Coordinates of N, CA and C in Angstrom, one line a residue:
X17 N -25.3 20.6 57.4 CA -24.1 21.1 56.7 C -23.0 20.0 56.9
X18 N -22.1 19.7 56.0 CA -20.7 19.3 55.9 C -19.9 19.7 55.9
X19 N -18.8 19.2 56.7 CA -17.4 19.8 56.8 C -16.5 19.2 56.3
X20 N -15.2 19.5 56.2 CA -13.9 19.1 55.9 C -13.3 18.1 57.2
X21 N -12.6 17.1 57.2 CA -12.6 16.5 57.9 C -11.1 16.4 58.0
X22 N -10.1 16.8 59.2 CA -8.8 16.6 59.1 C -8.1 15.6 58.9
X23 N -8.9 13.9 58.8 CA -8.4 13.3 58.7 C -8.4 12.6 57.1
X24 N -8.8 13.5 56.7 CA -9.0 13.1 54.8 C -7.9 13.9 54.3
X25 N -7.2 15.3 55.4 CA -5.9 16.2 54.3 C -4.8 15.2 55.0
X26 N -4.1 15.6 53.5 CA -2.4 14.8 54.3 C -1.9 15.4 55.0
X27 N -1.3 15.1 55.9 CA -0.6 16.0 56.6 C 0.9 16.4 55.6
X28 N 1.3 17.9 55.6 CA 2.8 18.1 55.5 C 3.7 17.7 56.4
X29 N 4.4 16.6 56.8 CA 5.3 16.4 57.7 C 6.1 17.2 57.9
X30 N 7.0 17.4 56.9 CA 8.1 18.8 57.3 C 7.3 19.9 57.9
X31 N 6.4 20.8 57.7 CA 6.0 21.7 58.1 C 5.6 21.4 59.9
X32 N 4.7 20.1 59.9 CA 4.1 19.9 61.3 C 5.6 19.9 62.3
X33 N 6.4 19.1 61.2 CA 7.7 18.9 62.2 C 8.3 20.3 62.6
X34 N 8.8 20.9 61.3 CA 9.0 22.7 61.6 C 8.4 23.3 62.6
X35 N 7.4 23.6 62.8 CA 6.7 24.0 63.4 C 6.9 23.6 65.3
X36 N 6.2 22.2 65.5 CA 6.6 21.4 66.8 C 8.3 22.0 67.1
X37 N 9.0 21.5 66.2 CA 10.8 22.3 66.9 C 10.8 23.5 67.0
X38 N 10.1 24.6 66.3 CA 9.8 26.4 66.8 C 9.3 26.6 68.2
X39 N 8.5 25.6 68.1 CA 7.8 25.8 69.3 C 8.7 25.0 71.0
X40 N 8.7 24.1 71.0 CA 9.5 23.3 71.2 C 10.9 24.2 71.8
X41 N 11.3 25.0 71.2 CA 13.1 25.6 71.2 C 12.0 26.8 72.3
X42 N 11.1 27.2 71.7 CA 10.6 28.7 72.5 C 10.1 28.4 73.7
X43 N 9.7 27.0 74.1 CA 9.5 26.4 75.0 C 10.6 26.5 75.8
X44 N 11.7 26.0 75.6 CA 12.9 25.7 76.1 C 13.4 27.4 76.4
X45 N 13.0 28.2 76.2 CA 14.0 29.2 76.3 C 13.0 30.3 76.9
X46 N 12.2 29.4 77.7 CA 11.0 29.9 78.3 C 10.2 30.9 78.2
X47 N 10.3 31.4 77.0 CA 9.3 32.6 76.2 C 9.8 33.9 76.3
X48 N 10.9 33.6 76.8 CA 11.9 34.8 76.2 C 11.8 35.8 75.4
X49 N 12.0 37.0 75.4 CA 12.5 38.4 74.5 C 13.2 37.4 73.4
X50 N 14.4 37.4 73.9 CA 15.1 36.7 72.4 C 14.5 35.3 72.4
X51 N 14.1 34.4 72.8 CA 13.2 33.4 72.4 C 12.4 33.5 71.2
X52 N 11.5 34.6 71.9 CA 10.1 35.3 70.4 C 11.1 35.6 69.5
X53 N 12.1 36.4 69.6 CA 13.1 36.9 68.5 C 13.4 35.7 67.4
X54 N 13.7 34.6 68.2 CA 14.8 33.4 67.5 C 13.2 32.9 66.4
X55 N 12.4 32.5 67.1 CA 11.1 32.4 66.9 C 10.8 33.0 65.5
X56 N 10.1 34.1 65.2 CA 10.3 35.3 64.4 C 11.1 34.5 63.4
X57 N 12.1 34.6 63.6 CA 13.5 35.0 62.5 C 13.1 33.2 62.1
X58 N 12.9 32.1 62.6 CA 12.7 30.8 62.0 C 11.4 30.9 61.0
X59 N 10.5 31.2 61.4 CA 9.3 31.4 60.8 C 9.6 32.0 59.4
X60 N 9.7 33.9 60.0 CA 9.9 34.3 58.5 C 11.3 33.2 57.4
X61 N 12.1 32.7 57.5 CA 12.6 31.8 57.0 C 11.9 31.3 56.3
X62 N 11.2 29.6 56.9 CA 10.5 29.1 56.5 C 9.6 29.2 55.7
X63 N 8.9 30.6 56.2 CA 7.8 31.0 55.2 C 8.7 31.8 53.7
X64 N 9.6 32.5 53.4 CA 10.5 32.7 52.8 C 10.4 31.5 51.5
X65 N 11.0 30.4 52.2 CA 11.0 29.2 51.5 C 10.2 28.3 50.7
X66 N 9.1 28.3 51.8 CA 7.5 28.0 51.2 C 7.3 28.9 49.6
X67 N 7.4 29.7 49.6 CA 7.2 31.0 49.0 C 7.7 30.9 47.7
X68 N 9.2 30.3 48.1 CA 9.5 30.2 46.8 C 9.5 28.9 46.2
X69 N 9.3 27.7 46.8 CA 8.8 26.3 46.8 C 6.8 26.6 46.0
X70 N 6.8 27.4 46.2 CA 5.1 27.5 45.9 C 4.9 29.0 44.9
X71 N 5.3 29.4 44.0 CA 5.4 30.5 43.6 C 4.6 30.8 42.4
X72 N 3.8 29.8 42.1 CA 2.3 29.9 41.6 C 1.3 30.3 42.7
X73 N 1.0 29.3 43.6 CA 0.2 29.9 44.9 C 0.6 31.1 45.5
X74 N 1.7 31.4 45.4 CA 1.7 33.2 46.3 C 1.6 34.4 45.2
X75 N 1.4 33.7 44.5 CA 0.9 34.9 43.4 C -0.6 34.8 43.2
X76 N -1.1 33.5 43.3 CA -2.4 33.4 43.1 C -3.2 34.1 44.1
X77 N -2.7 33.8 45.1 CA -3.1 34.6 46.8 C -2.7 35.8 46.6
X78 N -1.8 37.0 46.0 CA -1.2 38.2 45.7 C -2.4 38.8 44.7
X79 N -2.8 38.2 43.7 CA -3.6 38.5 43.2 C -5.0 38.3 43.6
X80 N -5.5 37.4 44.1 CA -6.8 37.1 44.9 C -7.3 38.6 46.0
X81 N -6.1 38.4 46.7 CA -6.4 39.8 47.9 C -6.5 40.8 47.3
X82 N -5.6 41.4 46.3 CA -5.3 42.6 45.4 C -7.2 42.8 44.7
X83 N -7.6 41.8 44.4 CA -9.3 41.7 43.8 C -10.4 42.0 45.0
X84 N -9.4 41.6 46.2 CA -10.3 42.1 47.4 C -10.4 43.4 48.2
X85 N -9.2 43.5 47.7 CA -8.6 45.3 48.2 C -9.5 46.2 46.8
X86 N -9.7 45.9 45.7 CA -10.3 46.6 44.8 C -12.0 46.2 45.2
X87 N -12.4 45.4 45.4 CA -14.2 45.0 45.9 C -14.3 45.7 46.9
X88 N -13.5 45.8 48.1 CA -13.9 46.6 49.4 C -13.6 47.9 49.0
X89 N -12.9 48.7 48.2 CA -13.2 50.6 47.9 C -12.8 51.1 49.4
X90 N -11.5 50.3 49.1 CA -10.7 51.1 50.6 C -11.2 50.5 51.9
X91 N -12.2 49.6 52.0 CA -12.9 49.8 53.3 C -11.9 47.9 53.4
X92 N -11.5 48.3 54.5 CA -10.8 46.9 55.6 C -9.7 46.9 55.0
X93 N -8.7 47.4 54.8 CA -7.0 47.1 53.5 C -6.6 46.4 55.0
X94 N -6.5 46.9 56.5 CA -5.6 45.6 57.2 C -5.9 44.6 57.4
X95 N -7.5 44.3 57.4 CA -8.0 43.1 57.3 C -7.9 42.1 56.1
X96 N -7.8 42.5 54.9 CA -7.5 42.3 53.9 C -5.9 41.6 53.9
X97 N -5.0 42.4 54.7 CA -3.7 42.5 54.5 C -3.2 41.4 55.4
X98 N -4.2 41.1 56.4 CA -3.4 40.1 57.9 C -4.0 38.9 56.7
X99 N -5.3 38.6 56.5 CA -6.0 37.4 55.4 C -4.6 37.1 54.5
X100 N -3.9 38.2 53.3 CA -3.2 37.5 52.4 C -1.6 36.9 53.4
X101 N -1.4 38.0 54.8 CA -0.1 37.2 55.5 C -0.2 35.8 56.0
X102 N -1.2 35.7 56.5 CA -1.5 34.8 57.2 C -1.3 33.3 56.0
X103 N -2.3 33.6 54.8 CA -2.5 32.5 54.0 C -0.9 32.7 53.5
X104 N 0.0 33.8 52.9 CA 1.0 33.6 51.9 C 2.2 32.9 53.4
X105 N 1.8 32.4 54.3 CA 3.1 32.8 55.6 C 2.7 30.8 55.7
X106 N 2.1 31.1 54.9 CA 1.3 28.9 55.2 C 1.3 28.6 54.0
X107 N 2.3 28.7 53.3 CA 2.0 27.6 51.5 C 2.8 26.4 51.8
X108 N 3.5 26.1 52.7 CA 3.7 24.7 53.3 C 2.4 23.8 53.4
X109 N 1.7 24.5 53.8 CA 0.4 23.3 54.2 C 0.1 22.8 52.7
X110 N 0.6 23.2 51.5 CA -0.1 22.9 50.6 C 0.0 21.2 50.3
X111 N 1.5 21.4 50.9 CA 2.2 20.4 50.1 C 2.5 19.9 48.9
X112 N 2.0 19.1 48.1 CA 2.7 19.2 46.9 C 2.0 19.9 45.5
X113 N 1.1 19.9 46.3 CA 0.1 20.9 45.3 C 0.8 22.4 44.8
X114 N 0.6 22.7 43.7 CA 1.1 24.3 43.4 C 0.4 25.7 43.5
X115 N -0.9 25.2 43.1 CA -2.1 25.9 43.5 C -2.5 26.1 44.3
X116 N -3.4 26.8 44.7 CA -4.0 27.3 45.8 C -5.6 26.4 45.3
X117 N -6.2 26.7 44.3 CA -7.2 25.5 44.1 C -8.3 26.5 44.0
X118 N -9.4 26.3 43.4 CA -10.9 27.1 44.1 C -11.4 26.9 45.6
X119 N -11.6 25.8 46.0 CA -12.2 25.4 47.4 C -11.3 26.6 48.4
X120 N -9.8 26.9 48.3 CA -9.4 27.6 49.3 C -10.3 28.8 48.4
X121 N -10.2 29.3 47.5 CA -10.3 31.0 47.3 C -11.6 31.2 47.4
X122 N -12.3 30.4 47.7 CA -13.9 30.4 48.3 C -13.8 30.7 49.7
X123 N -13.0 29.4 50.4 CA -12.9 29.8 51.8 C -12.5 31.2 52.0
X124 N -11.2 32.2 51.0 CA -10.6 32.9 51.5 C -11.8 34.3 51.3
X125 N -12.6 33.9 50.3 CA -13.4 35.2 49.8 C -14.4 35.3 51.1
X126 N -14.5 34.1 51.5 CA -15.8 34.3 52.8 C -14.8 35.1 54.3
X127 N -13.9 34.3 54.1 CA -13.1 35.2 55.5 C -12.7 36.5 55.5
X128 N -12.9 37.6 54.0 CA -13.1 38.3 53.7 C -14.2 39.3 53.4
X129 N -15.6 38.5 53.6 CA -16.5 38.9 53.4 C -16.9 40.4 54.5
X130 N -15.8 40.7 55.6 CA -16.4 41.8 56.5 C -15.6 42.9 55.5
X131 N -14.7 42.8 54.8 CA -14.5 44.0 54.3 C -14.9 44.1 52.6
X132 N -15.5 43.1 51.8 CA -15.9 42.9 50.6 C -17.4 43.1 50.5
X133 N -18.3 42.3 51.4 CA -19.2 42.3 51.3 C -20.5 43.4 51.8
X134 N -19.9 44.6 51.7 CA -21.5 45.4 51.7 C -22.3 45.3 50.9
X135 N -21.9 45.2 49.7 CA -23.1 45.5 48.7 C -23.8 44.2 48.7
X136 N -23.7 42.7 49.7 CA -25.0 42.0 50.1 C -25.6 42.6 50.8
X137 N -25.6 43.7 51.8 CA -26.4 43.9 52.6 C -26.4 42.9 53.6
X138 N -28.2 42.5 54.0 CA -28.5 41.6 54.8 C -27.9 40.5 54.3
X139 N -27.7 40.3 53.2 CA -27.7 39.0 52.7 C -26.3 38.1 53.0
X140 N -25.5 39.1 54.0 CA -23.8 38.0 53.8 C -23.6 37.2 54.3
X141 N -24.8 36.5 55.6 CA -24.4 35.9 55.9 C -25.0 34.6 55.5
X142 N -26.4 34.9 54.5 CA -26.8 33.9 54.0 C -25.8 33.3 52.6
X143 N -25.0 34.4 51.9 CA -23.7 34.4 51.0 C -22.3 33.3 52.0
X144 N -22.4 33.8 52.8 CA -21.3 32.5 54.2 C -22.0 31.4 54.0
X145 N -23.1 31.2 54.1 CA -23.7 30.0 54.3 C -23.2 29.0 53.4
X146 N -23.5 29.8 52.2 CA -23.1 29.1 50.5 C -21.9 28.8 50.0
X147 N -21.1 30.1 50.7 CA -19.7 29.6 50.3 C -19.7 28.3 51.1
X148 N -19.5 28.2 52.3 CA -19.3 27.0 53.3 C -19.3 25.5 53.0
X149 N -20.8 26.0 52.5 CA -21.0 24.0 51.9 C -20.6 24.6 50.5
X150 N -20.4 25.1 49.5 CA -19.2 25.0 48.4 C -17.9 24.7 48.4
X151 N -17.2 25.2 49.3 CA -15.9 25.2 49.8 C -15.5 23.6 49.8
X152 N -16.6 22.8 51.3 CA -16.3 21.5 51.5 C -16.8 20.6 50.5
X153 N -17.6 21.2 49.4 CA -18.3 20.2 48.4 C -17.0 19.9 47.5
X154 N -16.2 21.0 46.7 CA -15.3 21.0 46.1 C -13.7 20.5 46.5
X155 N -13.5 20.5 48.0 CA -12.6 20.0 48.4 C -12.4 18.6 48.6
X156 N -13.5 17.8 49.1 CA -13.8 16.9 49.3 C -14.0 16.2 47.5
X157 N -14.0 16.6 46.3 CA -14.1 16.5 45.2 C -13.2 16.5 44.3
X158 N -12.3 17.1 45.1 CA -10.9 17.1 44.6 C -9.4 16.7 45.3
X159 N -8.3 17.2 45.8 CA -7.3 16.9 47.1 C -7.3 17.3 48.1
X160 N -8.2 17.7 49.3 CA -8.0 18.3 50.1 C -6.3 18.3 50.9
X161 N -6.2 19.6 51.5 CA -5.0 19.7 51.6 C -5.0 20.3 53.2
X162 N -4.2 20.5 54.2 CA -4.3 20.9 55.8 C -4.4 22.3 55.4
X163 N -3.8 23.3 54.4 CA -4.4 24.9 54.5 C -5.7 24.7 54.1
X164 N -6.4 24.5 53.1 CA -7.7 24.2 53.1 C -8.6 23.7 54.5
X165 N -8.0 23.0 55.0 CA -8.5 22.5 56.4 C -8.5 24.4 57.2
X166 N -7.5 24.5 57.0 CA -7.0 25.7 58.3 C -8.1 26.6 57.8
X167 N -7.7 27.2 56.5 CA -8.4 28.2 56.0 C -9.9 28.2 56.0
X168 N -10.4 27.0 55.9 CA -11.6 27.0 56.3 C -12.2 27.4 57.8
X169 N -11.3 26.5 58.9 CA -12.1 26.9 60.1 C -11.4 28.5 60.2
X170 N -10.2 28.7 59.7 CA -10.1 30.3 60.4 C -11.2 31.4 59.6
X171 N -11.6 31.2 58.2 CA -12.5 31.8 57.6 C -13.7 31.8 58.3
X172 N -14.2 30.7 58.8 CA -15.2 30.9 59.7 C -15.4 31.5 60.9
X173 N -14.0 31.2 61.8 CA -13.8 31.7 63.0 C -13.7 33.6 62.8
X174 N -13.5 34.3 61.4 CA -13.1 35.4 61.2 C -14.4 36.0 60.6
X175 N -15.2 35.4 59.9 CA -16.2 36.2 59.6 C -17.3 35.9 60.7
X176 N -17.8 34.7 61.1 CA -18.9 34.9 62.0 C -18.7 35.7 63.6
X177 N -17.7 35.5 63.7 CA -17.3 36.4 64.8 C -17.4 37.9 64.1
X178 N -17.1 38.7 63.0 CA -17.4 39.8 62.8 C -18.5 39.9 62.7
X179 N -19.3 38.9 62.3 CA -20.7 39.2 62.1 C -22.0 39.3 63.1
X180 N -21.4 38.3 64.4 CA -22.1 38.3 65.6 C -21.9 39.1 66.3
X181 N -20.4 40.2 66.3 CA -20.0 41.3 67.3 C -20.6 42.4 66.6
X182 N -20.7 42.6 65.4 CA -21.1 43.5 64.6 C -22.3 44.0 64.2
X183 N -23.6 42.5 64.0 CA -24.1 43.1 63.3 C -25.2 42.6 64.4
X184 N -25.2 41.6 65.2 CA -26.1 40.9 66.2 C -26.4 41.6 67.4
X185 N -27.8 42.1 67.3 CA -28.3 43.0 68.8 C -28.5 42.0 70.0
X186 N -28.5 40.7 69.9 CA -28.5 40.0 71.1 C -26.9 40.1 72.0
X187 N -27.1 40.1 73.5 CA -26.0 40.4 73.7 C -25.4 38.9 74.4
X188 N -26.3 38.2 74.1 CA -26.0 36.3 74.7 C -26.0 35.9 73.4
X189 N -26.6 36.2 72.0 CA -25.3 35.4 70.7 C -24.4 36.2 70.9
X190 N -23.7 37.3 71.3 CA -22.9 37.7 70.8 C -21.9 37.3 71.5
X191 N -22.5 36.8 73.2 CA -21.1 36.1 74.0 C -21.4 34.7 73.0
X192 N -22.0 34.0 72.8 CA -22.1 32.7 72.4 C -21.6 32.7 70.9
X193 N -21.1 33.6 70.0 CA -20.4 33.9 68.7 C -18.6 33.7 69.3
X194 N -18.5 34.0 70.5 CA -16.7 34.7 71.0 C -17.0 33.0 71.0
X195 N -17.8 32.2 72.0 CA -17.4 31.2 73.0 C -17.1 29.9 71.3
X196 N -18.0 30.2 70.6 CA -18.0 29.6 69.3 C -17.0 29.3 68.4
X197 N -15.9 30.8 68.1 CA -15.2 30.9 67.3 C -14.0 31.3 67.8
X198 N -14.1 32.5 68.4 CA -12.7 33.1 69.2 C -12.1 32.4 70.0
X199 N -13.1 32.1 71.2 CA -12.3 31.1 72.4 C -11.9 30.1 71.6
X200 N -12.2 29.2 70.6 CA -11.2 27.9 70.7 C -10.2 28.5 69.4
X201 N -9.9 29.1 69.1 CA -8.6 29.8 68.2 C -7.7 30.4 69.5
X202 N -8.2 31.1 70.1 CA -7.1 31.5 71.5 C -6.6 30.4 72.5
X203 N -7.8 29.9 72.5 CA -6.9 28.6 73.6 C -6.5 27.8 73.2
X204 N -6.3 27.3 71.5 CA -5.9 26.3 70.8 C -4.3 27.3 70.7
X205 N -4.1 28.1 70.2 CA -3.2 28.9 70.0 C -1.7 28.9 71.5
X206 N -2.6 29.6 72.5 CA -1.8 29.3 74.1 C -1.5 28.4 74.1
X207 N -2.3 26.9 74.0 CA -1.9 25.6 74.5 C -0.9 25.5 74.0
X208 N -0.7 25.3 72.3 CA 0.4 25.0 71.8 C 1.8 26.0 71.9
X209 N 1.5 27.2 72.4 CA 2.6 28.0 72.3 C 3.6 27.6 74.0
X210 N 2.1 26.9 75.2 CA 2.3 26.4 76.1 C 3.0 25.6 76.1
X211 N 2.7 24.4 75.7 CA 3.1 22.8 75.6 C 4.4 23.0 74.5
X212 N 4.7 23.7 73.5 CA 5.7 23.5 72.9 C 5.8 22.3 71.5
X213 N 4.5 22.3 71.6 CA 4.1 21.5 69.6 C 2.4 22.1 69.8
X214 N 2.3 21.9 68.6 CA 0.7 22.3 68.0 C -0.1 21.6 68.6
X215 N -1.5 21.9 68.7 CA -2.4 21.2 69.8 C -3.4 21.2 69.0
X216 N -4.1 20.2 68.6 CA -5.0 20.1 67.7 C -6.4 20.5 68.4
X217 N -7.6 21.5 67.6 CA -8.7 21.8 68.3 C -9.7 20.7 68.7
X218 N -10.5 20.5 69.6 CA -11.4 19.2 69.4 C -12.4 19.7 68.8
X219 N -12.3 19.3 67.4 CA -13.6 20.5 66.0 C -14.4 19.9 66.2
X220 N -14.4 18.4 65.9 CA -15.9 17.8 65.9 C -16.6 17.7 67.1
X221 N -16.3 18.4 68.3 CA -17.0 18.6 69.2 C -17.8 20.4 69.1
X222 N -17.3 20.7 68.3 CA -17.4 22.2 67.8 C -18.5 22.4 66.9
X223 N -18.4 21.6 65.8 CA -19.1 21.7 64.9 C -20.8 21.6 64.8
X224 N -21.5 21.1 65.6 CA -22.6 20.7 65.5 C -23.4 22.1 66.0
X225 N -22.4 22.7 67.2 CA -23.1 23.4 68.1 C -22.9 25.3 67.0
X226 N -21.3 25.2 66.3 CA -21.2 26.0 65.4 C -21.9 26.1 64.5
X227 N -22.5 25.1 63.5 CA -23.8 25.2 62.1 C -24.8 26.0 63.0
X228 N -25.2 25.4 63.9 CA -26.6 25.7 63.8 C -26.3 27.7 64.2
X229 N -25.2 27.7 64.9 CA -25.1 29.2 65.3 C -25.2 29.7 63.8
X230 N -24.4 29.6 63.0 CA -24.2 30.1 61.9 C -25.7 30.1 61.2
X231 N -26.6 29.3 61.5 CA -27.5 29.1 60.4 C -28.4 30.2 61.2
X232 N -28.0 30.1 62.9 CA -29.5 31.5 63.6 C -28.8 32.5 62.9
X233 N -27.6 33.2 62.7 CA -26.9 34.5 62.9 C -27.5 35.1 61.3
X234 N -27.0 34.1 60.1 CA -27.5 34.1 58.9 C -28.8 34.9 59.2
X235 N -30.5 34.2 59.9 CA -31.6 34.0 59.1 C -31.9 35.0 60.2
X236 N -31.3 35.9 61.4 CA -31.3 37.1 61.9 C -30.5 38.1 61.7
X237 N -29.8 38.0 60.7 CA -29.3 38.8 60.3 C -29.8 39.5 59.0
X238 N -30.9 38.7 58.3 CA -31.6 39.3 57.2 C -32.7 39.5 57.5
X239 N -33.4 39.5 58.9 CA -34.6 39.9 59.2 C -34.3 41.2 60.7
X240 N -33.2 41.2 60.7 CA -33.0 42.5 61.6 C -32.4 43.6 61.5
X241 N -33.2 44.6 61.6 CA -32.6 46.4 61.3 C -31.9 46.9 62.1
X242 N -30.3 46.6 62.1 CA -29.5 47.4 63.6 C -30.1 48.9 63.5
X243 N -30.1 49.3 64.7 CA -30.1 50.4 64.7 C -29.4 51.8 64.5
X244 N -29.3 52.8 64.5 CA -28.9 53.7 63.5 C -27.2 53.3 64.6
X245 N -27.2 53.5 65.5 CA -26.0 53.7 66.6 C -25.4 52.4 65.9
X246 N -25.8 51.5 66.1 CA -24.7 50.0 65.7 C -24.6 50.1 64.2
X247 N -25.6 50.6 63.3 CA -25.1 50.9 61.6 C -23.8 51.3 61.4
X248 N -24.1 52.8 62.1 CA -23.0 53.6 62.1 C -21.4 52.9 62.2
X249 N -21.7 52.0 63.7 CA -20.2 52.0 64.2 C -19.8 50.8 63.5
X250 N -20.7 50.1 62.8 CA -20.4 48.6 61.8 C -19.9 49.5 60.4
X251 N -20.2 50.3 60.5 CA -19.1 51.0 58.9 C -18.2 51.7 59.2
X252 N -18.1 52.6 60.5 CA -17.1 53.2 60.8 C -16.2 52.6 61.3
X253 N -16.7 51.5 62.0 CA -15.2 50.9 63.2 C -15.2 49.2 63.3
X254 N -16.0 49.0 62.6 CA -16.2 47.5 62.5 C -14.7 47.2 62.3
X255 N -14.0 47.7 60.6 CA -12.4 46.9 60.7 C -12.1 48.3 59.3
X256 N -10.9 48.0 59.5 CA -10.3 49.1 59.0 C -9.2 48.5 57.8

């Protein structure tokens, strides 16, 4: 499989810079009550701005999720709902692009896939598999941009983690699903909230050991029948 490679998107300077000084000031005011507060209130700003600097893409994303809130029939609306904050809270990264593009709304439909995708059945994760190398075939085909970068690894870090806690009866992939995807989004996230600028993940040390998880979780996930007890609790409590 192929990836997206960070060093092919341009970076948005103002945004990385934005960002580094949020962090940076919350640092300085040593994580403070009103620190997080000051925090907050920069952010929503910024993203405010983005918003209206990009007002083709936050519609395209308004209506993308709204098509995902109708596919899922009620099932995941907060999961649905953190997906469109998360992407509409980052149209900075686009940079000068106005679109959102196909490559991201592929990525975004896969990071989606725990509340869209029942009616694959077994088959969603071999459906992840396809978006994945589509996503990077088309981006790399066209401008890749740093949300496409993001959206990609967080799409992955969000669906195969739902898929290895959820649907995988081994209980060593399912620690080796967290150590895969969760742990380096949490301690990528700390470090930088630590240190006071963004802390880039080390991916390509990730990635080799991540495909092949993805490719076991896929090709046991369509040859294993959870049982009635984990059925259950993957439709009832999986995500809401």
């Amino acid at each position: 499989m192929r990836f997206l490679d960070a060093a092919c998107c341009p970076v948005e300077e103002n945004s990385r810079a934005f960002t580094d000084a949020a962090l940076a000031e919350l640092r300085a005011r040593r994580w403070s009550a009103g620190g997080w507060a000051r925090f907050a209130g920069q952010v929503t700003r910024r993203s405010a701005e983005q918003v209206a600097a990009h007002p083709r893409a936050a519609a395209e994303l308004t209506v993308l999720h709204s098509a995902f809130a109708i596919a899922g029939r009620g099932r995941g609306r907060r999961w649905i709902l953190v997906s469109w904050l998360m992407a509409v809270t980052h149209l900075g990264l686009l940079g000068e692009r106005r679109s959102v593009g196909w490559a991201n709304v592929i990525s975004l439909a896969r990071a989606n896939l725990p509340a869209t995708g029942e009616p694959l059945g077994r088959w969603v994760g071999a459906a992840a598999l396809v978006s994945d190398r589509l996503d990077g075939t088309l981006a790399r085909r066209t401008q890749p941009t740093m949300f496409g970068f993001y959206a990609d690894a967080l799409a992955d870090a969000a669906f195969w983690t739902w898929l290895g806690i959820r649907r995988e009866p081994s209980r060593w992939l399912r620690v080796a699903t967290l150590a895969a995807w969760a742990a380096p989004v949490v301690a990528v996230t700390a470090a930088s909230v630590s240190k006071g600028e963004m802390v880039e993940s080390p991916r390509f040390l990730l990635l080799r050991p991540a495909a092949a998880l993805q490719v076991v979780l896929a090709v046991r996930t369509l040859h294993n029948r959870p049982s009635p007890h984990r059925a259950a609790a993957s439709n009832t409590h999986g995500i809401a």
